[in-house]
mmCIF file with all atom_site columns, C-alpha atoms in Angstrom:
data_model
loop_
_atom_site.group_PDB
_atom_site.id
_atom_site.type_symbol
_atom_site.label_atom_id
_atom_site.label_alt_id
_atom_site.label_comp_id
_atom_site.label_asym_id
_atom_site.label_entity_id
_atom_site.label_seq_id
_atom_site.pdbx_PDB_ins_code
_atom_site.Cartn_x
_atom_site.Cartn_y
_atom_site.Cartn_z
_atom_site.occupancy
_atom_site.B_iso_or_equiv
_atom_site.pdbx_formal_charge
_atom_site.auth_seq_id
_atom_site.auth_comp_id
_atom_site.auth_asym_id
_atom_site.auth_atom_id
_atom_site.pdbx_PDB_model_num
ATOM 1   C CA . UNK A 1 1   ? 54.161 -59.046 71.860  1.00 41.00 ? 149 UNK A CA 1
ATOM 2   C CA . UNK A 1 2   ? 53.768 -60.283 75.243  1.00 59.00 ? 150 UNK A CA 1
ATOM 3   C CA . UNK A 1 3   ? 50.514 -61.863 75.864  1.00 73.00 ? 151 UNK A CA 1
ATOM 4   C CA . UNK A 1 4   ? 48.216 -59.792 78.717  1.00 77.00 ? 152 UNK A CA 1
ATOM 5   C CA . UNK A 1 5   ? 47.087 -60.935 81.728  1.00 78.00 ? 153 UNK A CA 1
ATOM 6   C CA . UNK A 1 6   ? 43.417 -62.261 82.002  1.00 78.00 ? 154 UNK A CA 1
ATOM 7   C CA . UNK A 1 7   ? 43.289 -59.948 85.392  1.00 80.00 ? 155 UNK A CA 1
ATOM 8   C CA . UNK A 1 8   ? 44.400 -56.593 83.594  1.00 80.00 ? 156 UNK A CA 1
ATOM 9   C CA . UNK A 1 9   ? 41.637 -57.161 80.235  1.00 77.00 ? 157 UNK A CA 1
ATOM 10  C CA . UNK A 1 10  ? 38.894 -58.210 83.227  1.00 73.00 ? 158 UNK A CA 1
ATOM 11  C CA . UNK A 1 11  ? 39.794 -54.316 84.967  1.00 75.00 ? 159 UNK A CA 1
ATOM 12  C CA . UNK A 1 12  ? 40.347 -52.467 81.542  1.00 72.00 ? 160 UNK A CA 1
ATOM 13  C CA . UNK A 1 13  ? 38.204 -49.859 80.824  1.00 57.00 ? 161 UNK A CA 1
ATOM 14  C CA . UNK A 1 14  ? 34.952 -52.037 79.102  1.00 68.00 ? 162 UNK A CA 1
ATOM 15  C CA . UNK A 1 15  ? 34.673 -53.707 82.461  1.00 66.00 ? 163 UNK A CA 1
ATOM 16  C CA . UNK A 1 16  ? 30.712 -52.607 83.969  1.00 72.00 ? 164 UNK A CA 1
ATOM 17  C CA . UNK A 1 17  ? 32.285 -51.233 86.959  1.00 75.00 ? 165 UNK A CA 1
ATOM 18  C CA . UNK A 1 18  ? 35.007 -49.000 85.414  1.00 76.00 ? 166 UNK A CA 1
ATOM 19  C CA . UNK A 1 19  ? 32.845 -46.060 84.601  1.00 80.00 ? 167 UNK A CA 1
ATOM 20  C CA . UNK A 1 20  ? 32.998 -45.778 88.731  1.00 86.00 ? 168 UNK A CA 1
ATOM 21  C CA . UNK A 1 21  ? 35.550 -47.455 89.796  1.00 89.00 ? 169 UNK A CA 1
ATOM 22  C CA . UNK A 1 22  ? 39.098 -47.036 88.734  1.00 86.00 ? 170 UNK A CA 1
ATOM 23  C CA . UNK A 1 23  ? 40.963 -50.643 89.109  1.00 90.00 ? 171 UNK A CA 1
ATOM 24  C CA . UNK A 1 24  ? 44.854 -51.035 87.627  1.00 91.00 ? 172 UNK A CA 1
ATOM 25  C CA . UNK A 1 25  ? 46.496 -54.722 87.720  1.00 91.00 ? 173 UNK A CA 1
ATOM 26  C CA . UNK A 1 26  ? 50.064 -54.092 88.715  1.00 94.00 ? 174 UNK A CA 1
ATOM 27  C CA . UNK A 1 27  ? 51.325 -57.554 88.535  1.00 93.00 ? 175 UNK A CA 1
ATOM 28  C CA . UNK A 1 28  ? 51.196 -61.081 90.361  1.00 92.00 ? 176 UNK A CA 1
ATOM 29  C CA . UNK A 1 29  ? 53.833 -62.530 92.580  1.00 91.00 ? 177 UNK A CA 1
ATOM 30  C CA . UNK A 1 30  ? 53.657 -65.585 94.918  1.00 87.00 ? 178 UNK A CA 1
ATOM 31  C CA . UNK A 1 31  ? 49.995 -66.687 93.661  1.00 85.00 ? 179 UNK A CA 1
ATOM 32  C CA . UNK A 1 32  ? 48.900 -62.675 94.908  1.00 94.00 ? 180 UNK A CA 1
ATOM 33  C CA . UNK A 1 33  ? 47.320 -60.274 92.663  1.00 95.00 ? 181 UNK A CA 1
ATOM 34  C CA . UNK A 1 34  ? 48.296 -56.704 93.342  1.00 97.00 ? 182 UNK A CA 1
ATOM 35  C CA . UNK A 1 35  ? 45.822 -54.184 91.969  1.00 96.00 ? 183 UNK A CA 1
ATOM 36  C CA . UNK A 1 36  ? 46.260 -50.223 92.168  1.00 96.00 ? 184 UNK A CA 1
ATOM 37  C CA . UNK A 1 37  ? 42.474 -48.394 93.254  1.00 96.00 ? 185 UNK A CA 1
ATOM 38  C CA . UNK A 1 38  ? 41.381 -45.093 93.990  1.00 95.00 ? 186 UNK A CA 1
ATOM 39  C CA . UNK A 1 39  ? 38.856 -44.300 96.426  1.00 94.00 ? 187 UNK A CA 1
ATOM 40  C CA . UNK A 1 40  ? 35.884 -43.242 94.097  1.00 93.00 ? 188 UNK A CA 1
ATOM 41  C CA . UNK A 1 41  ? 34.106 -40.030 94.931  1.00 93.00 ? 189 UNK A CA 1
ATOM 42  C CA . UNK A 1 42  ? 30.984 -42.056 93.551  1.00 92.00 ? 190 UNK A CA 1
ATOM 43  C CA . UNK A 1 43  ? 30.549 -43.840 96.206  1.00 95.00 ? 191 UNK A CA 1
ATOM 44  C CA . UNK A 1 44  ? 30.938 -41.227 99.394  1.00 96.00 ? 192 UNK A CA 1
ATOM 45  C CA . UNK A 1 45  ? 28.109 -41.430 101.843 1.00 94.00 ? 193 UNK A CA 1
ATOM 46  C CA . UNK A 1 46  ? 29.191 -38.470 103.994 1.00 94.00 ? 194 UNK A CA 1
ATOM 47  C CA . UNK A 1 47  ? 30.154 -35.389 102.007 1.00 94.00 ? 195 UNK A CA 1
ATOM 48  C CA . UNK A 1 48  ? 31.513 -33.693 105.157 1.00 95.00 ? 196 UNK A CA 1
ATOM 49  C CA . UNK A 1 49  ? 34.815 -35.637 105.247 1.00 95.00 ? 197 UNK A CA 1
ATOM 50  C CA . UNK A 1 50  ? 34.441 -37.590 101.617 1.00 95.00 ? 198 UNK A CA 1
ATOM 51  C CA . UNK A 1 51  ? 34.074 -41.121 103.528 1.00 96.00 ? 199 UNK A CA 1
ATOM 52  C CA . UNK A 1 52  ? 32.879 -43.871 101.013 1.00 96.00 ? 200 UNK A CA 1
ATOM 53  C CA . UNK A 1 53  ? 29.646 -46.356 101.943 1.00 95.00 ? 201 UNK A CA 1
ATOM 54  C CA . UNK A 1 54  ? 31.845 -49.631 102.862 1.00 91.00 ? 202 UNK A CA 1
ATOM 55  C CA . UNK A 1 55  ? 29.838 -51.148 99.682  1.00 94.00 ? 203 UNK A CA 1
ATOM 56  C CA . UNK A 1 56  ? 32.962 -49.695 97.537  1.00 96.00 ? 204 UNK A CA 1
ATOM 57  C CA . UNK A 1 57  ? 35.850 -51.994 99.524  1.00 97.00 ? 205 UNK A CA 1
ATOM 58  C CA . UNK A 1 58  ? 33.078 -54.976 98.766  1.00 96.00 ? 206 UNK A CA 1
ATOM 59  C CA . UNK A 1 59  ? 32.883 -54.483 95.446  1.00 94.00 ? 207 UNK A CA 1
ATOM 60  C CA . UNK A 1 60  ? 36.646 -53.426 95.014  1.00 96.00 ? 208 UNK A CA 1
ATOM 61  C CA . UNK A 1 61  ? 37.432 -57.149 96.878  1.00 97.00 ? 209 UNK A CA 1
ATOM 62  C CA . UNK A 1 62  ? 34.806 -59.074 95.473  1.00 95.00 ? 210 UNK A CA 1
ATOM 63  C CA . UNK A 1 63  ? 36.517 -57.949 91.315  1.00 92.00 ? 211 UNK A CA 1
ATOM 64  C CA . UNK A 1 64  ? 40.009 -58.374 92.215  1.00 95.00 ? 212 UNK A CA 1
ATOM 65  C CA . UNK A 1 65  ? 39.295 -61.631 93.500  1.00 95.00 ? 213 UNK A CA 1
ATOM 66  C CA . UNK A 1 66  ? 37.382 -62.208 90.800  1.00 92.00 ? 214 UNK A CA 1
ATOM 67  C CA . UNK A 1 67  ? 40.522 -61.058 88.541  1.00 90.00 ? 215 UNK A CA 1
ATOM 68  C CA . UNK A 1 68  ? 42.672 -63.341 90.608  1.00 93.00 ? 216 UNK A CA 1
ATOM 69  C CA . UNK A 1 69  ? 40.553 -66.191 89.252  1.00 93.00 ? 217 UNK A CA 1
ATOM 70  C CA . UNK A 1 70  ? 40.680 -65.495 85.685  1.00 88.00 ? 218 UNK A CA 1
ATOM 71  C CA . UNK A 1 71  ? 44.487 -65.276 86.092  1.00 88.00 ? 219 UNK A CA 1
ATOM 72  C CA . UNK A 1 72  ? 44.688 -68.254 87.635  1.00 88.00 ? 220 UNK A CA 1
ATOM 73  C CA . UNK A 1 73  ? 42.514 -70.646 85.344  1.00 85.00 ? 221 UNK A CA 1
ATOM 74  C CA . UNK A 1 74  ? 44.353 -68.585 82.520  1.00 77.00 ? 222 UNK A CA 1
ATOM 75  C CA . UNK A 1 75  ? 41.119 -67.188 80.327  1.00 73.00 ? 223 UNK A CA 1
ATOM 76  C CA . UNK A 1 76  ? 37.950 -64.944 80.787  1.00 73.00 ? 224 UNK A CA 1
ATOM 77  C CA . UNK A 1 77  ? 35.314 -67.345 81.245  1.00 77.00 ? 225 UNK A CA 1
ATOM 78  C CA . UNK A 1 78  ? 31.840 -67.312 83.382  1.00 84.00 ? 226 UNK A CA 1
ATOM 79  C CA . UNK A 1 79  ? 32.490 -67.373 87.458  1.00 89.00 ? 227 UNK A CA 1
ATOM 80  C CA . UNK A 1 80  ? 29.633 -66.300 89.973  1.00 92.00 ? 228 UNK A CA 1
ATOM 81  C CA . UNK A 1 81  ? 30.669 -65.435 93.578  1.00 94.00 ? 229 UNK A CA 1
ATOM 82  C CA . UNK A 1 82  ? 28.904 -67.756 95.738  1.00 94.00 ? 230 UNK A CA 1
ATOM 83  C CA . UNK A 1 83  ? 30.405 -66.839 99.235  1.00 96.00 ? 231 UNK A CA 1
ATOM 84  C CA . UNK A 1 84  ? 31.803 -63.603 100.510 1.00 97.00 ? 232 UNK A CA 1
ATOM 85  C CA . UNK A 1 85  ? 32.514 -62.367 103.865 1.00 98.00 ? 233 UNK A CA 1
ATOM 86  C CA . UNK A 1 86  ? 34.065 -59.135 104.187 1.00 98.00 ? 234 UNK A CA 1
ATOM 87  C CA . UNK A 1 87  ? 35.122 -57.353 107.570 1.00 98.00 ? 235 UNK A CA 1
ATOM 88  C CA . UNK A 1 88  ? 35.605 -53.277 107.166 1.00 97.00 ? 236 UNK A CA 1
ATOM 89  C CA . UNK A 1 89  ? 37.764 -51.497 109.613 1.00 97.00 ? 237 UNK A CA 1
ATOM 90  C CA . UNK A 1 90  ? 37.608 -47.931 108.180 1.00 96.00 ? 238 UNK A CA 1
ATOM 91  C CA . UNK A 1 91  ? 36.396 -47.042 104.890 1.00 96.00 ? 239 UNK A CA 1
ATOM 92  C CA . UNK A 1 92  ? 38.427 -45.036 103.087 1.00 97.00 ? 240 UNK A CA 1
ATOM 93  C CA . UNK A 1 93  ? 38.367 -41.091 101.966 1.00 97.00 ? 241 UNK A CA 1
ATOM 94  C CA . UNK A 1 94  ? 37.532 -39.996 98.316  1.00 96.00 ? 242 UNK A CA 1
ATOM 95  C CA . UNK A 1 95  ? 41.028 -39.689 96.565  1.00 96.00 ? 243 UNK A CA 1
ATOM 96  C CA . UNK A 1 96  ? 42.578 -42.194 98.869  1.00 97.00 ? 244 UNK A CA 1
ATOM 97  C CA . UNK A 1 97  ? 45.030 -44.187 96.610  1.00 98.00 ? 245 UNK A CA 1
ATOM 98  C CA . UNK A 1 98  ? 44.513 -47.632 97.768  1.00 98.00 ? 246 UNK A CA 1
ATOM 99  C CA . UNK A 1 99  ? 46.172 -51.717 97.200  1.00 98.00 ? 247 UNK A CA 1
ATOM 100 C CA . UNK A 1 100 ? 43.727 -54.540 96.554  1.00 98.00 ? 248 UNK A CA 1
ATOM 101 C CA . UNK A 1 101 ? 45.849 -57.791 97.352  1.00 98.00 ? 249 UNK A CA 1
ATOM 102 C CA . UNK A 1 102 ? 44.025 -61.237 96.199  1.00 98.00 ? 250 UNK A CA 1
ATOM 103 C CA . UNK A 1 103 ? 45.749 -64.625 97.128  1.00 97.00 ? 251 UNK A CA 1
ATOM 104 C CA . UNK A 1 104 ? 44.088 -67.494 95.419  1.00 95.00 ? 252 UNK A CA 1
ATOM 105 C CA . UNK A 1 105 ? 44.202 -70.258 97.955  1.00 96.00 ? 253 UNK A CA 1
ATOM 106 C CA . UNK A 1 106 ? 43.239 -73.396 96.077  1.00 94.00 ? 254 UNK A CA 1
ATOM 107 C CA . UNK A 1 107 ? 40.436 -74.765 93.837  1.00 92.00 ? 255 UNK A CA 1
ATOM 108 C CA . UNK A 1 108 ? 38.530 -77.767 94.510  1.00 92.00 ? 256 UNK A CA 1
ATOM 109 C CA . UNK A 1 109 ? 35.236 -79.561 92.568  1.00 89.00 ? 257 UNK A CA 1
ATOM 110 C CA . UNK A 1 110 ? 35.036 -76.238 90.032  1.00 89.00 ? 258 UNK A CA 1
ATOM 111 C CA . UNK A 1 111 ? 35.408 -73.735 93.095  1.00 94.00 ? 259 UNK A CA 1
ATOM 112 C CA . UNK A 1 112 ? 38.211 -71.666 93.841  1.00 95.00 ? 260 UNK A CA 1
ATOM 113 C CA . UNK A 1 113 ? 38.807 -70.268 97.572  1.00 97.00 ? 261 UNK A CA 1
ATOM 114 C CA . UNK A 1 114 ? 40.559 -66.891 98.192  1.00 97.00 ? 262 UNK A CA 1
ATOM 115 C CA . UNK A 1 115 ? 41.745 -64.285 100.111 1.00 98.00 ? 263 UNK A CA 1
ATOM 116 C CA . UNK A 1 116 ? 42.303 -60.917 100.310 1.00 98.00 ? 264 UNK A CA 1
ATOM 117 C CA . UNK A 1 117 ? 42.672 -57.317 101.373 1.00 98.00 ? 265 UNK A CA 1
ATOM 118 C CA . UNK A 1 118 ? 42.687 -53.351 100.711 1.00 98.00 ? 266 UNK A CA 1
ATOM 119 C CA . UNK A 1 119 ? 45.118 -51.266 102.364 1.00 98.00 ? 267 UNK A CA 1
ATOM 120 C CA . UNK A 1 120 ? 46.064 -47.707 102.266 1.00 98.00 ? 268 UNK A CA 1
ATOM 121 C CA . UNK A 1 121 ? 48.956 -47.593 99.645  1.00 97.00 ? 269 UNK A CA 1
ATOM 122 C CA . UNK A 1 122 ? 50.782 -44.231 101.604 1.00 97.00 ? 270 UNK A CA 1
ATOM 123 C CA . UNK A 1 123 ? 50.751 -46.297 105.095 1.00 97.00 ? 271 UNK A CA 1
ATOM 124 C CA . UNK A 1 124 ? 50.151 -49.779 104.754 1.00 97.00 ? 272 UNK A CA 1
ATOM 125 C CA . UNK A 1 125 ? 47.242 -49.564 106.622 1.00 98.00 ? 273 UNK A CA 1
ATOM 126 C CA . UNK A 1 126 ? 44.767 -52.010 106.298 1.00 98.00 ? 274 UNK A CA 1
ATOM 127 C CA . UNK A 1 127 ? 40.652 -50.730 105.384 1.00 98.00 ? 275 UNK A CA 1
ATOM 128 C CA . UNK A 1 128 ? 39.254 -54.456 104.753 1.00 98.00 ? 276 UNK A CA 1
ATOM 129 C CA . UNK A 1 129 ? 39.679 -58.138 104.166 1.00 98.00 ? 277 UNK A CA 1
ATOM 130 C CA . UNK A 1 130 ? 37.530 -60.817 102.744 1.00 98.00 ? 278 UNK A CA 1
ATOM 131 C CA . UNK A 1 131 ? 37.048 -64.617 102.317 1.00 98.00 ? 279 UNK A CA 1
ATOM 132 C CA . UNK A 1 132 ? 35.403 -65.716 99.134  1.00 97.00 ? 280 UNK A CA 1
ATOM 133 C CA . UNK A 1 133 ? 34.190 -68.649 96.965  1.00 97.00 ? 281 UNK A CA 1
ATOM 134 C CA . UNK A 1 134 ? 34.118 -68.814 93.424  1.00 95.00 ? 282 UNK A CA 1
ATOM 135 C CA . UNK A 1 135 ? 32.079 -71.578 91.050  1.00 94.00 ? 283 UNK A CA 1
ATOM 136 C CA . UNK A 1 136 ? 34.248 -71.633 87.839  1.00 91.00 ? 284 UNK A CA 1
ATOM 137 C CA . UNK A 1 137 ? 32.055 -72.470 84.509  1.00 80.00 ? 285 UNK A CA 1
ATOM 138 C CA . UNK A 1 138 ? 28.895 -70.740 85.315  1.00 71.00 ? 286 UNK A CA 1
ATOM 139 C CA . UNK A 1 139 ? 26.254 -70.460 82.366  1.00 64.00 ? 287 UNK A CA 1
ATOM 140 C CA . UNK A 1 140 ? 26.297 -66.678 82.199  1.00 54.00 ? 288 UNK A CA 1
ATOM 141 C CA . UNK A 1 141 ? 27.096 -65.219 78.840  1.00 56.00 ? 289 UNK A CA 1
ATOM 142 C CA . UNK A 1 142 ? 30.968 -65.027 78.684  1.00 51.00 ? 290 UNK A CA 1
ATOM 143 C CA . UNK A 1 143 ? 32.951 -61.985 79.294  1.00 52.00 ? 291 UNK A CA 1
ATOM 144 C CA . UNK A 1 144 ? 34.873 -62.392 76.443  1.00 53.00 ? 292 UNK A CA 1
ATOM 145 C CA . UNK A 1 145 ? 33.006 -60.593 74.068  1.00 52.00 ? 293 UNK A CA 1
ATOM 146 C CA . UNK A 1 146 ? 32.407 -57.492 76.406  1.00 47.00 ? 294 UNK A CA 1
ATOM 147 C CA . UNK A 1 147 ? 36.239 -56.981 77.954  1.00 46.00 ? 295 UNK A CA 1
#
């Protein structure tokens, strides 16, 4: 039995988030995370045309890079996102099946720096990016026990 990636147990289905948001890891490949997501109806600020508040693509960026982490230190342990800086070009439509790419660029003194991006899965088209910081080894109670 193949052992499963830290990034796919952080977005299974006993993650907080997954009761609104529906997250699938679809594999890593050149130090980036791809993860599947689909626009969640929970989050639509203008019922007229089903447009999500752009608080969805910062919470959809801020957990995949978040996943990216876990994969790369190789366990679920405490991290807390201490910088994040997002830029939203278009939010996206209720439905809209969407990619969530996450590079980790590095780690330095217990913080790890990434990257990354949602984009439109049908067109390529990118919705957002974001920067972000991660302290690894925070003193929250592990995640273990709850994914």
């Amino acid at each position: 039995m193949q052992n499963q990636h830290p990034a796919a147990k952080f977005f299974s289905s006993r993650h907080p988030i997954s009761k609104f948001v529906e997250i699938s890891f679809l594999g890593v490949s050149e130090n980036i995370l791809t993860a599947s997501v689909v626009a969640s109806s929970a989050f639509v600020d203008d019922p007229q045309i089903g447009r999500l508040h752009s608080g969805f693509c910062t919470l959809v960026l801020d957990t995949v890079m978040g996943g990216t982490v876990m994969g790369e230190i190789g366990e679920i342990r405490p991290i807390a996102t201490v910088e994040l800086t997002t830029r939203h070009r278009r939010r996206p439509i209720a439905g809209e099946k969407l990619l969530c790419r996450s590079k980790f660029e590095g780690q330095h003194n217990e913080m790890a720096h990434l990257s990354s991006q949602i984009i439109v899965e049908a067109t390529g088209e990118t919705l957002s990016t974001a920067t972000a910081v991660f302290m690894l080894g925070t003193r929250a109670e592990p995640l273990g026990p709850r994914v």
